[in-house]
Short mmCIF file of C-alpha atoms in Angstrom, two decimals:
data_model
loop_
_atom_site.label_atom_id
_atom_site.label_comp_id
_atom_site.label_asym_id
_atom_site.label_seq_id
_atom_site.Cartn_x
_atom_site.Cartn_y
_atom_site.Cartn_z
CA MET H 105 10.34 7.88 -18.24
CA LEU H 106 9.67 6.51 -14.74
CA THR H 107 7.47 3.54 -13.95
CA VAL H 108 6.32 3.20 -10.36
CA THR H 109 4.89 -0.14 -9.20
CA LEU H 110 3.01 0.06 -5.95
CA ILE H 111 2.58 -3.25 -4.04
CA ARG H 112 0.33 -3.90 -1.03
CA HIS H 113 2.00 -6.15 1.58
CA GLY H 114 1.09 -9.81 2.09
CA GLN H 115 -1.50 -10.92 4.61
CA SER H 116 -0.50 -10.15 8.17
CA THR H 117 -1.65 -11.83 11.33
CA ASP H 118 -3.73 -8.73 12.05
CA ASN H 119 -5.45 -8.94 8.67
CA VAL H 120 -7.51 -11.93 9.87
CA LYS H 121 -8.69 -10.01 12.91
CA HIS H 122 -11.31 -7.28 12.83
CA VAL H 123 -9.03 -4.74 14.54
CA TRP H 124 -7.55 -1.40 13.54
CA ALA H 125 -4.08 -2.07 12.22
CA GLY H 126 -2.19 0.91 10.93
CA TRP H 127 1.18 1.26 12.69
CA ALA H 128 0.65 -1.93 14.72
CA ASP H 129 3.59 -4.02 13.58
CA ALA H 130 2.13 -7.49 12.98
CA PRO H 131 4.22 -9.90 10.96
CA LEU H 132 3.19 -11.72 7.82
CA SER H 133 1.11 -14.80 8.28
CA GLN H 134 2.14 -18.04 6.64
CA ARG H 135 -0.46 -17.19 4.02
CA GLY H 136 1.14 -13.79 3.57
CA LYS H 137 4.55 -15.35 3.07
CA SER H 138 3.15 -17.56 0.33
CA GLN H 139 1.53 -14.56 -1.33
CA ALA H 140 4.76 -12.59 -1.26
CA GLU H 141 6.79 -15.52 -2.66
CA ALA H 142 4.26 -15.88 -5.51
CA LEU H 143 4.57 -12.13 -6.20
CA GLY H 144 8.35 -12.34 -6.16
CA ALA H 145 8.23 -15.17 -8.73
CA TYR H 146 5.80 -13.09 -10.82
CA PHE H 147 8.14 -10.13 -10.86
CA SER H 148 11.35 -12.16 -11.20
CA GLN H 149 11.83 -10.95 -14.78
CA THR H 150 10.86 -7.37 -14.03
CA LEU H 151 14.07 -5.50 -13.41
CA PHE H 152 13.50 -2.86 -10.74
CA THR H 153 15.89 0.10 -10.49
CA LYS H 154 15.29 0.17 -6.72
CA ILE H 155 12.80 -1.36 -4.29
CA TYR H 156 11.44 0.66 -1.39
CA ALA H 157 9.31 -0.45 1.56
CA SER H 158 7.59 0.74 4.62
CA PRO H 159 9.48 -0.32 7.80
CA LEU H 160 6.45 -2.12 9.14
CA LYS H 161 7.16 -5.89 9.18
CA ARG H 162 4.33 -6.87 6.83
CA ALA H 163 5.65 -4.54 4.13
CA SER H 164 9.43 -4.92 4.63
CA THR H 165 9.18 -8.72 4.70
CA THR H 166 7.07 -8.69 1.54
CA ALA H 167 9.67 -6.48 -0.12
CA ALA H 168 12.51 -8.78 1.04
CA LEU H 169 10.82 -11.75 -0.62
CA VAL H 170 10.30 -9.77 -3.84
CA LEU H 171 13.94 -8.65 -3.78
CA ALA H 172 15.13 -12.31 -3.21
CA ALA H 173 13.52 -13.35 -6.48
CA GLN H 174 15.18 -10.55 -8.51
CA PRO H 175 17.98 -11.74 -10.82
CA ALA H 176 21.61 -10.95 -9.95
CA PRO H 177 22.81 -8.39 -9.48
CA GLN H 178 19.83 -7.54 -7.26
CA PRO H 179 18.69 -3.93 -7.25
CA PRO H 180 19.46 -1.56 -4.33
CA HIS H 181 16.74 -1.28 -1.76
CA ASP H 182 15.61 0.74 1.21
CA PHE H 183 13.13 -0.91 3.53
CA ASP H 184 12.91 1.90 6.07
CA ILE H 185 10.85 4.62 4.33
CA GLU H 186 8.79 6.12 7.19
CA CYS H 187 6.62 8.34 4.93
CA ILE H 188 5.05 5.32 3.15
CA LYS H 189 3.70 3.69 6.33
CA GLU H 190 -0.03 3.08 6.67
CA GLN H 191 -2.40 5.55 8.28
CA HIS H 192 -1.87 5.71 12.02
CA PHE H 193 -4.97 5.00 14.06
CA GLY H 194 -3.69 6.20 17.43
CA VAL H 195 -5.59 4.87 20.48
CA ALA H 196 -7.70 2.63 18.20
CA GLU H 197 -4.69 0.51 17.14
CA GLY H 198 -5.38 -3.14 18.01
CA LYS H 199 -8.95 -2.39 19.05
CA PRO H 200 -11.96 -4.00 17.23
CA TRP H 201 -13.48 -1.82 14.56
CA CYS H 202 -17.21 -1.35 14.11
CA PHE H 203 -19.64 0.16 11.67
CA ARG H 204 -21.23 3.49 12.46
CA ASP H 205 -24.92 3.65 13.17
CA TYR H 206 -25.94 6.29 10.70
CA ARG H 207 -29.44 6.41 12.18
CA THR H 208 -27.90 8.46 15.05
CA SER H 209 -25.85 11.59 15.17
CA LYS H 210 -23.37 10.12 17.59
CA SER H 211 -19.95 11.82 17.39
CA LEU H 212 -16.57 10.08 17.20
CA ALA H 213 -15.78 11.23 20.70
CA GLU H 214 -18.97 9.65 21.97
CA TYR H 215 -18.09 6.35 20.30
CA MET H 216 -14.61 6.43 21.80
CA SER H 217 -16.10 7.18 25.24
CA GLU H 218 -17.87 3.86 24.92
CA ASP H 219 -14.61 2.18 23.89
CA LYS H 220 -15.96 1.75 20.30
CA TYR H 221 -13.94 2.62 17.20
CA PRO H 222 -16.06 3.14 14.07
CA ALA H 223 -15.01 3.85 10.49
CA LEU H 224 -13.59 7.36 10.25
CA LEU H 225 -15.37 10.09 8.31
CA PRO H 226 -13.31 12.45 6.07
CA GLY H 227 -11.08 14.66 8.21
CA GLU H 228 -11.62 12.64 11.43
CA ARG H 229 -8.85 11.03 13.45
CA PHE H 230 -8.66 8.94 16.53
CA THR H 231 -6.81 10.42 19.44
CA GLU H 232 -3.04 10.37 18.70
CA GLY H 233 -3.77 9.15 15.17
CA GLU H 234 -3.91 10.50 11.65
CA SER H 235 -6.80 11.69 9.44
CA ASP H 236 -7.08 11.00 5.76
CA GLU H 237 -5.76 14.53 5.22
CA ASP H 238 -2.61 13.65 7.21
CA LEU H 239 -2.19 10.52 5.08
CA ALA H 240 -2.50 12.61 1.90
CA ALA H 241 0.22 14.97 3.18
CA ARG H 242 2.58 12.07 3.71
CA ALA H 243 1.82 10.86 0.19
CA VAL H 244 2.85 14.28 -1.21
CA GLN H 245 6.07 13.94 0.84
CA ALA H 246 6.82 10.59 -0.76
CA VAL H 247 6.24 12.01 -4.25
CA ASP H 248 8.72 14.80 -3.54
CA GLU H 249 11.32 12.86 -1.59
CA VAL H 250 11.23 9.34 -3.07
CA ILE H 251 9.67 9.42 -6.55
CA MET H 252 10.68 12.74 -8.12
CA PRO H 253 14.47 12.21 -7.59
CA HIS H 254 14.16 9.03 -9.78
CA LEU H 255 12.27 10.96 -12.44
CA ARG H 256 15.00 13.61 -12.47
CA SER H 257 17.82 11.12 -12.72
CA ALA H 258 16.08 9.13 -15.45
CA SER H 259 15.24 12.23 -17.44
CA ARG H 260 18.77 13.66 -17.19
CA ALA H 261 20.23 10.44 -18.39
CA GLY H 262 17.60 9.84 -21.08
CA ARG H 263 16.85 6.42 -19.66
CA ALA H 264 13.87 4.57 -18.18
CA GLU H 265 13.77 3.63 -14.54
CA HIS H 266 11.29 1.32 -12.74
CA ILE H 267 10.97 1.49 -8.98
CA ALA H 268 8.79 -0.58 -6.63
CA LEU H 269 7.19 0.69 -3.41
CA VAL H 270 5.86 -1.94 -1.00
CA SER H 271 3.36 -0.24 1.21
CA HIS H 272 -0.24 -0.47 2.52
CA GLY H 273 -3.72 -0.42 1.08
CA LEU H 274 -4.94 3.00 2.23
CA TYR H 275 -1.55 4.60 1.67
CA ILE H 276 -1.26 3.32 -1.91
CA GLY H 277 -4.59 4.93 -2.75
CA ALA H 278 -3.39 8.24 -1.31
CA LEU H 279 -0.11 8.01 -3.21
CA ILE H 280 -1.71 7.31 -6.57
CA THR H 281 -4.03 10.30 -6.07
CA ALA H 282 -1.01 12.46 -5.15
CA LEU H 283 0.85 11.40 -8.25
CA LEU H 284 -2.09 11.95 -10.58
CA LYS H 285 -2.50 15.51 -9.28
CA ARG H 286 0.98 16.25 -10.75
CA ASP H 287 -0.28 15.62 -14.28
CA SER H 288 0.00 18.68 -16.45
CA SER H 289 -3.70 18.58 -17.37
CA GLY H 290 -4.53 19.85 -13.92
CA VAL H 291 -7.54 17.53 -13.79
CA SER H 292 -8.09 15.84 -10.41
CA PRO H 293 -8.42 12.05 -10.28
CA THR H 294 -11.97 10.97 -11.01
CA ARG H 295 -11.98 7.80 -8.97
CA GLU H 296 -10.98 6.57 -5.51
CA TYR H 297 -8.20 4.02 -5.52
CA ILE H 298 -9.34 1.51 -2.94
CA GLY H 299 -9.87 -2.24 -3.04
CA MET H 300 -6.55 -4.13 -3.25
CA GLN H 301 -6.04 -7.68 -2.06
CA ASN H 302 -2.92 -8.53 -0.11
CA THR H 303 0.10 -8.40 -2.50
CA ALA H 304 -2.04 -6.88 -5.28
CA TRP H 305 -0.20 -4.17 -7.22
CA ALA H 306 -0.82 -0.94 -9.14
CA ARG H 307 1.35 0.91 -11.64
CA VAL H 308 1.79 4.55 -12.59
CA VAL H 309 3.85 5.77 -15.55
CA ILE H 310 5.40 9.27 -15.47
CA LYS H 311 6.77 11.06 -18.56
CA VAL H 312 7.90 14.57 -19.33
CA GLN H 313 5.34 16.15 -21.62
CA GLY H 314 6.59 16.56 -25.19
CA VAL H 315 9.87 14.69 -24.66
CA ALA H 316 10.46 11.45 -26.56
CA ASP H 317 11.65 8.41 -24.65
CA GLY H 318 15.45 8.25 -24.54
CA THR H 319 15.91 12.01 -24.94
CA PRO H 320 17.93 13.53 -22.12
CA ILE H 321 16.45 16.61 -20.47
CA ASP H 322 17.80 18.66 -17.57
CA PHE H 323 15.84 19.94 -14.65
CA VAL H 324 16.86 23.52 -13.85
CA ASP H 325 17.11 24.19 -10.13
CA GLU H 326 14.87 21.15 -9.45
CA HIS H 327 12.09 22.78 -11.47
CA THR H 328 9.73 20.13 -12.81
CA PRO H 329 8.50 20.56 -16.40
CA PRO H 330 4.92 19.57 -17.31
CA LEU H 331 4.32 15.88 -16.77
CA VAL H 332 2.09 13.20 -18.20
CA ILE H 333 1.05 10.80 -15.51
CA ILE H 334 -1.03 7.68 -16.21
CA ALA H 335 -2.27 4.98 -13.86
CA THR H 336 -1.99 1.94 -16.11
CA ASP H 337 -2.89 -0.82 -13.60
CA PHE H 338 -4.72 -1.13 -10.31
CA GLY H 339 -5.51 -4.10 -8.08
CA ARG H 340 -3.62 -6.62 -10.25
CA ALA H 341 -3.32 -10.02 -8.56
CA ASP H 342 -2.52 -12.40 -11.42
CA HIS H 343 0.11 -14.11 -9.24
CA LEU H 344 -2.52 -15.33 -6.76
CA VAL H 345 -4.57 -17.28 -9.30
CA THR H 346 -2.74 -20.56 -8.69
CA LEU H 347 -2.13 -20.01 -4.96
CA LYS H 348 -4.01 -22.62 -2.95
CA PRO H 349 -6.64 -21.48 -0.43
CA ASN H 350 -5.70 -21.32 3.29
CA VAL H 351 -5.60 -24.67 4.95
CA GLY H 352 -5.77 -25.15 8.70
CA GLY H 353 -6.00 -21.45 9.57
CA THR H 354 -2.60 -20.55 8.19
CA GLY H 355 -3.57 -16.92 8.10
CA LYS H 356 -3.60 -16.88 11.88
CA ILE H 357 -0.07 -18.16 12.36
CA ALA H 358 2.88 -15.81 12.13
CA TYR H 359 5.52 -16.46 9.51
CA ASP H 360 8.88 -16.95 11.18
CA PRO H 361 11.67 -16.33 8.65
CA LYS H 362 13.97 -18.51 10.84
CA GLN H 363 11.82 -21.55 10.17
CA ARG H 364 12.48 -22.49 6.52
CA ASP H 365 9.76 -25.06 6.33
CA ILE H 366 6.93 -22.80 7.39
CA ARG H 367 5.23 -22.53 4.38
CA ALA H 368 -6.86 -10.06 2.19
CA PHE H 369 -7.68 -8.24 0.65
CA PHE H 370 -9.28 -4.79 0.65
CA SER H 371 -12.76 -5.28 -0.62
CA GLY H 372 -13.82 -2.93 -3.35
CA ALA H 373 -17.50 -3.58 -2.63
CA THR H 374 -19.59 -0.71 -1.49
CA LYS H 375 -20.80 -2.54 1.59
CA ALA H 376 -17.20 -2.95 2.77
CA VAL H 377 -15.86 0.54 2.14
CA ASP H 378 -15.87 1.33 5.89
CA THR H 379 -13.54 -1.60 6.57
CA GLU H 380 -10.95 -0.21 4.16
CA HIS H 381 -10.04 2.16 6.95
CA CYS H 382 -8.72 -0.60 9.21
CA GLU H 383 -6.74 -2.54 6.59
CA SER H 384 -7.98 -5.62 8.40
CA ASN H 385 -11.05 -6.88 6.63
CA ALA H 386 -9.49 -9.98 5.13
CA LEU H 387 -10.84 -13.21 6.54
CA ASP H 388 -9.11 -16.52 6.61
CA GLY H 389 -10.45 -17.80 3.33
CA VAL H 390 -9.86 -17.78 -0.43
CA ASP H 391 -8.37 -14.52 -1.70
CA GLY H 392 -11.08 -12.34 -3.13
CA GLU H 393 -13.92 -14.20 -1.39
CA VAL H 394 -16.06 -12.15 1.01
CA LYS H 395 -17.24 -13.94 4.11
CA ASN H 396 -19.61 -12.31 6.55
#
């Protein structure tokens, strides 16, 4: 059996700006550091087999703080997994996002000619950027290259493994969908996995169909037998319940790991679905609180 815990990074300094932030490499804010430390404490008794992270600072720093809280001997880690980076928004990176005016038939190219960068429709991409289809393809790559090797090793040894992937809001949704499509039932996921606060987490459990836990099974020539894949958790943020609200605009100040004393979420609401596509709709307030 393989358990996969998917963690969204802590709040970055770009998360408090209304800008497109995919591959833009903003650091964690002070608030983000506090979130990641709270998450590390929460998972301090969860023994991960390995911890992976996107190389973007907001994800790799979050992962490092989770790793630091793991008991000795700490698990191996790889914080340079390119295929689990957030969607790339090309020329829109760092530019303010806007809502589309659905009363018009204005094309994406027309918006961009006005230096405006609206929420992307399915299949659309900004110049030099990725579409949701490109993101989905990278999610499939991660399933094949990162997750499935762990399932094979766990199954061959008849043991359970538990890996953590620290990534990004849109990417996590794409990865969960890609995993669930490997379920032997052949039924496509019936929901969209969007709406995770900073450092919220999701979990997927993968088992080989018809094989009892602890029973070794070999994979012949990397052939994958029928799988049972269940998303058990999504958007969990229990660790943030006792975290104090931002004070003094700490979400706007970068966390510097060299300064030891330096101590938002994706909205799931229908009205904010467009802003999911910039991973930047968190405002400098209480986690989970929407401010217009």
